[in-house]
Short mmCIF file of C-alpha atoms in Angstrom, two decimals:
data_model
loop_
_atom_site.label_atom_id
_atom_site.label_comp_id
_atom_site.label_asym_id
_atom_site.label_seq_id
_atom_site.Cartn_x
_atom_site.Cartn_y
_atom_site.Cartn_z
CA MET A 27 -82.72 98.81 281.97
CA SER A 28 -81.35 95.57 280.53
CA ARG A 29 -82.54 94.17 277.21
CA ASN A 30 -84.13 91.16 278.94
CA SER A 31 -85.97 93.38 281.44
CA TRP A 32 -87.35 95.44 278.56
CA ILE A 33 -88.61 92.29 276.86
CA ILE A 34 -90.39 91.22 280.06
CA LEU A 35 -92.17 94.57 280.30
CA LEU A 36 -93.08 94.47 276.61
CA ILE A 37 -94.55 90.98 276.81
CA GLY A 38 -96.43 91.88 279.98
CA SER A 39 -98.18 94.74 278.19
CA LEU A 40 -98.95 92.51 275.20
CA MET A 41 -100.50 89.83 277.40
CA THR A 42 -102.72 92.47 279.01
CA GLY A 43 -104.06 93.43 275.60
CA CYS A 44 -104.56 89.99 274.11
CA CYS A 45 -107.01 88.59 276.62
CA GLN A 46 -110.64 89.02 277.56
CA SER A 47 -111.59 90.44 280.96
CA ASP A 48 -111.96 86.89 282.28
CA GLY A 49 -108.40 86.06 281.23
CA THR A 50 -109.33 83.87 278.27
CA LYS A 51 -107.82 84.37 274.82
CA LYS A 52 -109.75 86.36 272.24
CA GLU A 53 -109.20 83.70 269.56
CA GLU A 54 -107.05 80.70 268.77
CA ALA A 55 -103.37 81.52 268.65
CA PRO A 56 -101.50 80.71 265.44
CA ASP A 57 -98.92 77.95 265.29
CA VAL A 58 -95.35 79.20 265.05
CA LEU A 59 -93.05 77.53 262.52
CA ILE A 60 -89.40 77.93 261.54
CA HIS A 61 -88.17 78.15 257.96
CA TYR A 62 -85.25 75.71 257.94
CA MET A 63 -82.31 75.43 255.55
CA SER A 64 -80.99 71.88 255.22
CA TRP A 65 -78.23 72.62 252.75
CA TYR A 66 -75.06 72.80 254.88
CA GLY A 67 -72.07 70.49 254.88
CA ASP A 68 -69.21 70.54 257.39
CA GLU A 69 -65.49 70.11 256.71
CA LYS A 70 -65.92 66.31 256.68
CA ALA A 71 -68.65 66.26 254.02
CA GLY A 72 -66.37 65.15 251.17
CA GLU A 73 -67.27 66.81 247.89
CA ASP A 74 -69.82 68.85 249.86
CA SER A 75 -67.20 70.10 252.32
CA LEU A 76 -68.37 73.39 253.85
CA ARG A 77 -71.33 73.39 251.49
CA HIS A 78 -72.96 76.84 251.67
CA TRP A 79 -70.65 77.95 254.49
CA ARG A 80 -67.99 78.78 251.92
CA PHE A 81 -70.31 81.37 250.35
CA GLY A 82 -69.93 83.58 253.40
CA HIS A 83 -72.19 84.46 256.31
CA ALA A 84 -72.84 87.52 258.47
CA ASN A 85 -72.76 85.67 261.80
CA THR A 86 -71.33 82.42 263.15
CA PRO A 87 -73.25 79.53 264.77
CA LYS A 88 -72.44 78.88 268.41
CA ILE A 89 -71.71 75.27 267.50
CA GLY A 90 -69.58 76.21 264.48
CA ALA A 91 -70.06 75.23 260.84
CA TYR A 92 -72.19 72.09 260.83
CA ASP A 93 -73.58 69.43 258.52
CA SER A 94 -77.36 69.81 258.48
CA ARG A 95 -77.81 66.12 257.67
CA LYS A 96 -76.25 64.88 260.94
CA LYS A 97 -78.31 63.72 263.89
CA ALA A 98 -76.39 65.80 266.45
CA THR A 99 -77.16 68.98 264.51
CA ILE A 100 -80.82 68.17 263.95
CA TYR A 101 -81.46 67.06 267.54
CA TYR A 102 -79.86 70.29 268.76
CA HIS A 103 -82.02 72.42 266.50
CA LEU A 104 -85.23 70.57 267.33
CA LEU A 105 -84.62 70.63 271.09
CA LEU A 106 -83.86 74.35 271.00
CA ALA A 107 -86.90 75.18 268.88
CA TRP A 108 -89.27 72.99 270.89
CA SER A 109 -88.05 74.35 274.23
CA ALA A 110 -88.66 77.92 272.99
CA GLY A 111 -92.31 77.05 272.30
CA ILE A 112 -92.07 76.66 268.52
CA ASP A 113 -94.65 74.30 267.02
CA GLY A 114 -92.99 73.01 263.87
CA ILE A 115 -90.35 73.14 261.17
CA VAL A 116 -90.73 73.87 257.45
CA VAL A 117 -87.78 72.41 255.57
CA ASN A 118 -86.65 74.16 252.40
CA VAL A 119 -86.13 71.43 249.78
CA LYS A 120 -84.26 72.54 246.68
CA ASP A 121 -82.38 69.43 245.57
CA GLU A 122 -81.44 65.91 246.62
CA PHE A 123 -79.05 67.12 249.33
CA ASP A 124 -81.91 69.05 250.91
CA ARG A 125 -84.26 66.10 250.57
CA ILE A 126 -81.83 63.91 252.51
CA GLY A 127 -81.76 66.62 255.16
CA LEU A 128 -85.57 66.57 255.25
CA GLU A 129 -85.51 62.80 255.69
CA ARG A 130 -83.12 63.11 258.65
CA VAL A 131 -85.39 65.75 260.22
CA VAL A 132 -88.38 63.42 259.89
CA GLU A 133 -86.37 60.59 261.46
CA ALA A 134 -85.28 62.82 264.34
CA ILE A 135 -88.85 63.96 265.06
CA ARG A 136 -89.99 60.34 265.14
CA GLU A 137 -87.10 59.36 267.46
CA LEU A 138 -87.71 62.27 269.82
CA ASP A 139 -91.38 61.35 269.90
CA SER A 140 -90.42 57.83 270.99
CA LEU A 141 -88.19 59.23 273.75
CA SER A 142 -90.85 61.61 275.05
CA THR A 143 -93.22 60.57 277.81
CA ASP A 144 -96.07 62.82 276.66
CA GLY A 145 -95.31 62.68 272.93
CA PHE A 146 -93.14 65.07 270.99
CA ASP A 147 -95.93 66.95 269.24
CA PHE A 148 -93.74 68.78 266.73
CA LYS A 149 -94.89 69.25 263.14
CA PHE A 150 -92.97 69.43 259.88
CA ALA A 151 -93.75 70.48 256.33
CA VAL A 152 -91.98 71.01 253.02
CA SER A 153 -91.13 74.36 251.47
CA PHE A 154 -90.96 73.76 247.73
CA ASP A 155 -87.89 75.52 246.28
CA ASP A 156 -87.96 75.23 242.49
CA GLN A 157 -84.33 76.23 241.85
CA GLY A 158 -83.22 72.62 241.91
CA PHE A 159 -86.36 71.15 240.40
CA ASP A 160 -87.71 71.54 236.87
CA LEU A 161 -85.64 73.25 234.24
CA GLU A 162 -88.00 72.64 231.32
CA ALA A 163 -91.54 71.46 230.64
CA PRO A 164 -93.28 69.15 231.34
CA LEU A 165 -93.32 69.17 235.13
CA ASP A 166 -91.98 65.64 235.41
CA THR A 167 -89.59 66.44 238.23
CA THR A 168 -92.28 68.22 240.20
CA LEU A 169 -94.62 65.26 239.88
CA PHE A 170 -91.82 62.88 240.91
CA LYS A 171 -90.84 64.98 243.92
CA LEU A 172 -94.42 65.47 245.11
CA SER A 173 -95.09 61.75 244.73
CA GLN A 174 -91.92 61.07 246.72
CA PHE A 175 -92.95 63.50 249.44
CA LYS A 176 -96.41 61.96 249.64
CA THR A 177 -95.18 58.38 249.91
CA LYS A 178 -92.18 58.96 252.17
CA TYR A 179 -93.23 61.79 254.47
CA VAL A 180 -96.93 62.65 254.30
CA ASP A 181 -98.97 59.45 254.16
CA GLY A 182 -99.64 58.09 257.63
CA ASN A 183 -97.29 60.53 259.36
CA LYS A 184 -98.98 62.20 262.32
CA HIS A 185 -96.27 64.85 262.44
CA TYR A 186 -96.86 66.25 258.96
CA LEU A 187 -98.45 69.70 259.12
CA THR A 188 -102.09 69.71 258.03
CA TYR A 189 -105.00 72.11 257.99
CA ASP A 190 -108.50 70.61 257.86
CA GLN A 191 -106.73 67.22 257.44
CA LYS A 192 -105.02 68.44 254.25
CA PRO A 193 -101.19 68.48 254.02
CA ILE A 194 -99.62 71.91 253.64
CA PHE A 195 -96.86 72.82 251.22
CA TYR A 196 -95.10 76.15 251.31
CA SER A 197 -93.49 77.55 248.19
CA PHE A 198 -90.84 80.20 247.74
CA ASP A 199 -91.44 82.45 244.75
CA TYR A 200 -88.37 83.45 242.72
CA PRO A 201 -88.07 85.94 239.85
CA ASN A 202 -87.96 84.13 236.50
CA LYS A 203 -89.02 80.89 238.18
CA PHE A 204 -90.04 77.88 236.15
CA ILE A 205 -92.83 76.54 238.36
CA THR A 206 -95.77 78.94 238.57
CA ALA A 207 -98.47 78.82 241.21
CA LYS A 208 -100.77 77.32 238.58
CA GLY A 209 -98.30 74.61 237.60
CA LEU A 210 -97.43 73.66 241.15
CA LYS A 211 -101.06 73.54 242.27
CA GLU A 212 -102.03 71.38 239.29
CA SER A 213 -99.19 68.99 240.12
CA MET A 214 -100.28 68.85 243.75
CA ASP A 215 -103.86 68.10 242.66
CA SER A 216 -102.55 65.35 240.41
CA ILE A 217 -100.69 63.63 243.25
CA PHE A 218 -102.95 64.28 246.25
CA GLY A 219 -106.33 64.69 244.55
CA LYS A 220 -108.03 67.92 243.59
CA GLY A 221 -108.25 70.26 246.55
CA GLN A 222 -106.78 67.67 248.92
CA SER A 223 -103.53 69.55 249.66
CA LEU A 224 -102.88 73.20 250.40
CA LEU A 225 -100.37 75.60 248.83
CA ILE A 226 -99.10 78.59 250.82
CA TRP A 227 -97.32 81.20 248.68
CA ASN A 228 -94.96 83.97 249.75
CA THR A 229 -95.94 86.75 247.33
CA PHE A 230 -99.12 88.10 245.76
CA GLY A 231 -97.76 87.20 242.34
CA GLU A 232 -96.32 90.49 241.07
CA GLY A 233 -98.15 90.20 237.76
CA GLU A 234 -98.71 86.45 237.86
CA ASN A 235 -102.16 85.09 238.69
CA THR A 236 -101.61 83.41 242.04
CA GLN A 237 -104.95 84.07 243.70
CA ASP A 238 -106.82 81.41 241.71
CA TYR A 239 -104.36 78.67 242.67
CA VAL A 240 -102.97 79.54 246.09
CA ASP A 241 -104.76 78.53 249.30
CA ALA A 242 -103.08 81.09 251.56
CA PHE A 243 -100.32 83.70 251.53
CA TYR A 244 -97.55 84.64 253.94
CA PRO A 245 -95.08 87.56 253.93
CA TRP A 246 -91.37 87.05 253.32
CA VAL A 247 -88.51 89.12 254.73
CA GLN A 248 -87.95 92.29 252.68
CA PRO A 249 -87.96 96.07 253.17
CA GLY A 250 -90.97 96.78 250.96
CA GLY A 251 -89.10 99.41 249.03
CA GLU A 252 -85.51 100.55 248.80
CA TRP A 253 -82.77 98.67 250.63
CA LEU A 254 -81.05 101.36 252.67
CA ALA A 255 -77.32 101.24 253.29
CA ASP A 256 -77.77 101.61 257.04
CA GLY A 257 -80.37 98.81 257.12
CA SER A 258 -83.02 101.01 258.72
CA ASN A 259 -85.80 99.96 256.32
CA TRP A 260 -86.75 96.78 258.14
CA GLY A 261 -90.02 96.08 256.29
CA LYS A 262 -92.73 98.24 257.82
CA PRO A 263 -94.10 99.50 254.46
CA TYR A 264 -94.28 95.94 253.16
CA LEU A 265 -95.95 94.48 256.25
CA ASP A 266 -98.46 97.35 256.38
CA TYR A 267 -99.36 96.55 252.78
CA PHE A 268 -99.41 92.77 253.19
CA TYR A 269 -101.67 92.55 256.23
CA ASP A 270 -104.03 95.11 254.76
CA GLN A 271 -104.16 93.55 251.30
CA ILE A 272 -104.60 89.95 252.48
CA ASN A 273 -108.09 90.84 253.71
CA LYS A 274 -109.17 92.62 250.51
CA PHE A 275 -109.11 89.88 247.88
CA GLU A 276 -112.50 89.75 246.21
CA ASN A 277 -112.26 86.79 243.85
CA LYS A 278 -111.50 84.09 246.41
CA ALA A 279 -112.43 83.39 250.02
CA TYR A 280 -109.33 82.25 251.89
CA SER A 281 -109.70 80.10 255.01
CA PHE A 282 -106.63 81.53 256.72
CA SER A 283 -103.61 83.76 256.35
CA GLY A 284 -99.96 83.26 257.23
CA GLY A 285 -97.78 85.68 259.16
CA GLY A 286 -94.06 86.29 258.97
CA VAL A 287 -91.41 87.59 261.38
CA TRP A 288 -87.68 88.19 260.93
CA PRO A 289 -84.73 89.45 262.98
CA GLY A 290 -82.87 91.14 260.12
CA PHE A 291 -81.12 90.46 256.81
CA ASP A 292 -77.48 90.72 255.78
CA ASP A 293 -76.05 89.15 252.62
CA ARG A 294 -73.11 91.55 252.28
CA LYS A 295 -70.57 88.74 252.84
CA ASN A 296 -72.42 86.30 250.57
CA THR A 297 -70.15 85.78 247.57
CA SER A 298 -72.62 83.59 245.67
CA TRP A 299 -75.99 85.35 245.31
CA GLY A 300 -75.47 88.20 247.77
CA GLY A 301 -76.77 91.61 246.77
CA ASN A 302 -75.04 93.83 249.34
CA ARG A 303 -78.38 94.14 251.15
CA LEU A 304 -78.98 94.90 254.80
CA ILE A 305 -81.84 95.02 257.26
CA SER A 306 -80.29 95.95 260.59
CA ARG A 307 -81.16 93.82 263.61
CA SER A 308 -81.09 97.01 265.71
CA GLY A 309 -80.24 95.12 268.87
CA GLY A 310 -83.33 92.91 268.53
CA ALA A 311 -85.77 95.73 267.80
CA THR A 312 -86.40 94.59 264.22
CA TYR A 313 -87.49 91.15 265.41
CA ASP A 314 -89.81 92.66 268.02
CA SER A 315 -91.25 95.07 265.44
CA THR A 316 -92.21 92.28 263.02
CA TRP A 317 -93.77 90.35 265.90
CA MET A 318 -95.94 93.35 266.75
CA TYR A 319 -97.94 92.71 263.57
CA ILE A 320 -98.76 89.23 264.85
CA HIS A 321 -99.94 90.54 268.22
CA SER A 322 -102.03 93.32 266.69
CA TYR A 323 -103.49 91.41 263.72
CA GLN A 324 -107.28 91.81 263.54
CA GLY A 325 -108.04 90.80 259.95
CA GLU A 326 -111.23 89.00 259.05
CA ILE A 327 -109.21 86.08 257.69
CA PRO A 328 -107.76 84.28 260.74
CA MET A 329 -104.00 84.02 261.01
CA ARG A 330 -103.23 80.32 261.39
CA TYR A 331 -99.46 80.07 260.99
CA VAL A 332 -96.53 82.37 261.72
CA MET A 333 -93.28 81.70 259.88
CA ILE A 334 -90.00 82.66 261.54
CA GLU A 335 -87.74 83.74 258.69
CA THR A 336 -85.45 82.05 259.33
CA TRP A 337 -84.04 79.49 261.73
CA ASN A 338 -80.70 79.17 259.99
CA ASP A 339 -80.22 80.97 256.69
CA TRP A 340 -76.76 82.14 257.70
CA ASN A 341 -75.91 83.20 254.14
CA GLU A 342 -78.56 85.90 254.28
CA GLY A 343 -78.19 86.76 257.96
CA THR A 344 -81.81 86.03 258.89
CA GLU A 345 -81.11 83.30 261.43
CA ILE A 346 -82.47 83.12 264.97
CA GLU A 347 -80.35 80.06 265.75
CA PRO A 348 -77.90 80.94 268.55
CA SER A 349 -74.78 82.64 267.25
CA ILE A 350 -71.46 83.77 268.67
CA GLU A 351 -72.43 87.36 267.92
CA ASN A 352 -76.00 87.39 269.27
CA GLY A 353 -76.03 84.50 271.71
CA TYR A 354 -79.51 83.29 272.65
CA GLN A 355 -81.13 86.71 272.27
CA ASN A 356 -83.48 85.79 269.41
CA LEU A 357 -84.57 82.57 271.14
CA ILE A 358 -85.38 84.56 274.27
CA GLN A 359 -87.46 86.96 272.21
CA THR A 360 -89.13 84.09 270.37
CA GLU A 361 -90.15 82.33 273.57
CA SER A 362 -91.49 85.58 275.01
CA HIS A 363 -93.59 86.42 271.96
CA ILE A 364 -94.97 82.90 271.69
CA ALA A 365 -95.93 83.01 275.36
CA ALA A 366 -97.72 86.30 274.74
CA ILE A 367 -99.80 85.09 271.79
CA ASN A 368 -100.76 82.05 273.86
CA SER A 369 -101.64 84.24 276.87
CA ARG A 370 -99.26 82.55 279.25
CA GLU A 371 -96.47 83.79 281.43
CA THR A 372 -92.90 82.70 280.90
CA LYS A 373 -89.67 82.91 282.81
CA ILE A 374 -86.74 83.92 280.66
CA ASP A 375 -83.90 81.49 281.33
CA VAL A 376 -81.22 80.39 278.87
CA PHE A 377 -80.26 77.37 280.98
CA LYS A 378 -82.29 74.93 278.89
CA PHE A 379 -80.65 76.25 275.72
CA GLU A 380 -77.24 75.61 277.28
CA VAL A 381 -78.32 72.07 278.18
CA ALA A 382 -79.38 71.46 274.58
CA GLU A 383 -75.92 72.58 273.49
CA SER A 384 -74.33 70.13 275.94
CA ILE A 385 -76.51 67.30 274.58
CA HIS A 386 -75.34 68.27 271.09
CA GLN A 387 -71.72 67.92 272.20
CA GLU A 388 -72.36 64.39 273.45
CA LEU A 389 -74.23 63.38 270.29
CA LYS A 390 -71.39 64.75 268.20
CA LYS A 391 -68.93 62.57 270.13
CA ILE A 392 -71.07 59.54 269.32
CA GLU A 393 -70.99 60.49 265.63
CA ASN A 394 -67.20 60.69 265.86
CA ASP A 395 -67.04 57.18 267.38
CA ALA A 396 -65.94 58.37 270.81
CA GLU A 397 -66.69 56.18 273.82
CA VAL A 398 -69.91 57.69 275.10
CA ASP A 399 -72.72 56.02 277.03
CA GLU A 400 -75.54 56.35 274.50
CA THR A 401 -78.09 55.15 277.05
CA MET A 402 -77.10 58.04 279.29
CA VAL A 403 -77.46 60.53 276.45
CA HIS A 404 -80.91 59.18 275.57
CA GLN A 405 -81.92 59.48 279.23
CA ALA A 406 -80.71 63.08 279.26
CA ILE A 407 -82.87 63.77 276.20
CA LYS A 408 -85.85 62.18 277.97
CA TYR A 409 -85.31 64.48 280.94
CA PHE A 410 -85.03 67.44 278.57
CA LEU A 411 -88.29 66.57 276.82
CA ASN A 412 -89.95 66.30 280.25
CA GLN A 413 -88.61 69.81 280.99
CA GLU A 414 -86.42 68.38 283.74
CA TYR A 415 -83.46 70.42 282.62
CA GLU A 416 -81.42 70.13 285.82
CA GLN A 417 -81.50 66.33 285.66
CA ALA A 418 -80.58 66.39 281.97
CA ASN A 419 -77.70 68.72 282.74
CA LYS A 420 -76.36 66.50 285.52
CA LEU A 421 -76.30 63.49 283.22
CA VAL A 422 -74.53 65.19 280.32
CA ASN A 423 -72.06 66.90 282.65
CA SER A 424 -71.17 63.56 284.21
CA ALA A 425 -70.09 62.41 280.77
CA LEU A 426 -67.99 65.48 279.90
#
């Protein structure tokens, strides 16, 4: 039996179990988001040439080493993610380079919305990465950044991710970090108003008091114990603990929980911060196994968001973005699992992903000042967003 056939059977059984006898869903399905790294520079990026690529990566993007600030790259990523059923993107913002990448993502979402007949209903949010923020008290940089985010990206933007009309910020917790949950939440309250923005945190604190300041938690890729040389500890002990513990907090009533899924982890070629760590992809089985927790979740706190960890952290080998080594496999799995949690059938077909890659090629030519009919490319994107993939393909192929 082929891998794709096995996925179809798996999703079929999941859809049978996730619905009522009348075919309706048991409860609202969570939104699925991608954790997005916007820190890459290509060979033409000047002083940022091959930024992050030069640290080493386990796999190789199908489109090669790219600059994550360029429109061709961002359109390609957004079209792929949207066509796989993903609901939004959470951009990791560590420093000014990342912030520029965030700005380009916001611009691209707005442009795709304008090209879409029915509206490109794709959300975005910020993941607050404190490595490039404050280095000493007071939290001046945090206040500046949050104010900047509010003014530039949150206020009046229908695409910013909100819950109960409150903007959501994710945060990534590092050992020996400067910004604590308390400090970040107080800064958020200062900028947005007390209780008017939500903080989603990726650990339970490990000794730090996070519960009094965090509005929700989500799990982050890890084995939950010893990293094994063969990569066989994919995170089951950790996920068992997380989804059990999230429903046992006694000192605060949380409105929702986050979920997390990952295809693997491999930083053995990472010469910067790599730790010779491995979670084997096991031919896609690791990704499916982490998704099983989403399908089977029955906690009292509703799961509102699922984070795919990650879209494109190539340095740590957690990417689901199409690669030379794994092709479109993880996108196929993603689309299948999203269809299952939404109780709908899906036909597995990589054709639309190939069309998105062809559109990327044309957009890249435009960036390189080649003679390309931009009107034709925009029309191809319109067809794509209307799910008329054959028509989009004909247009882009006529330009090749």
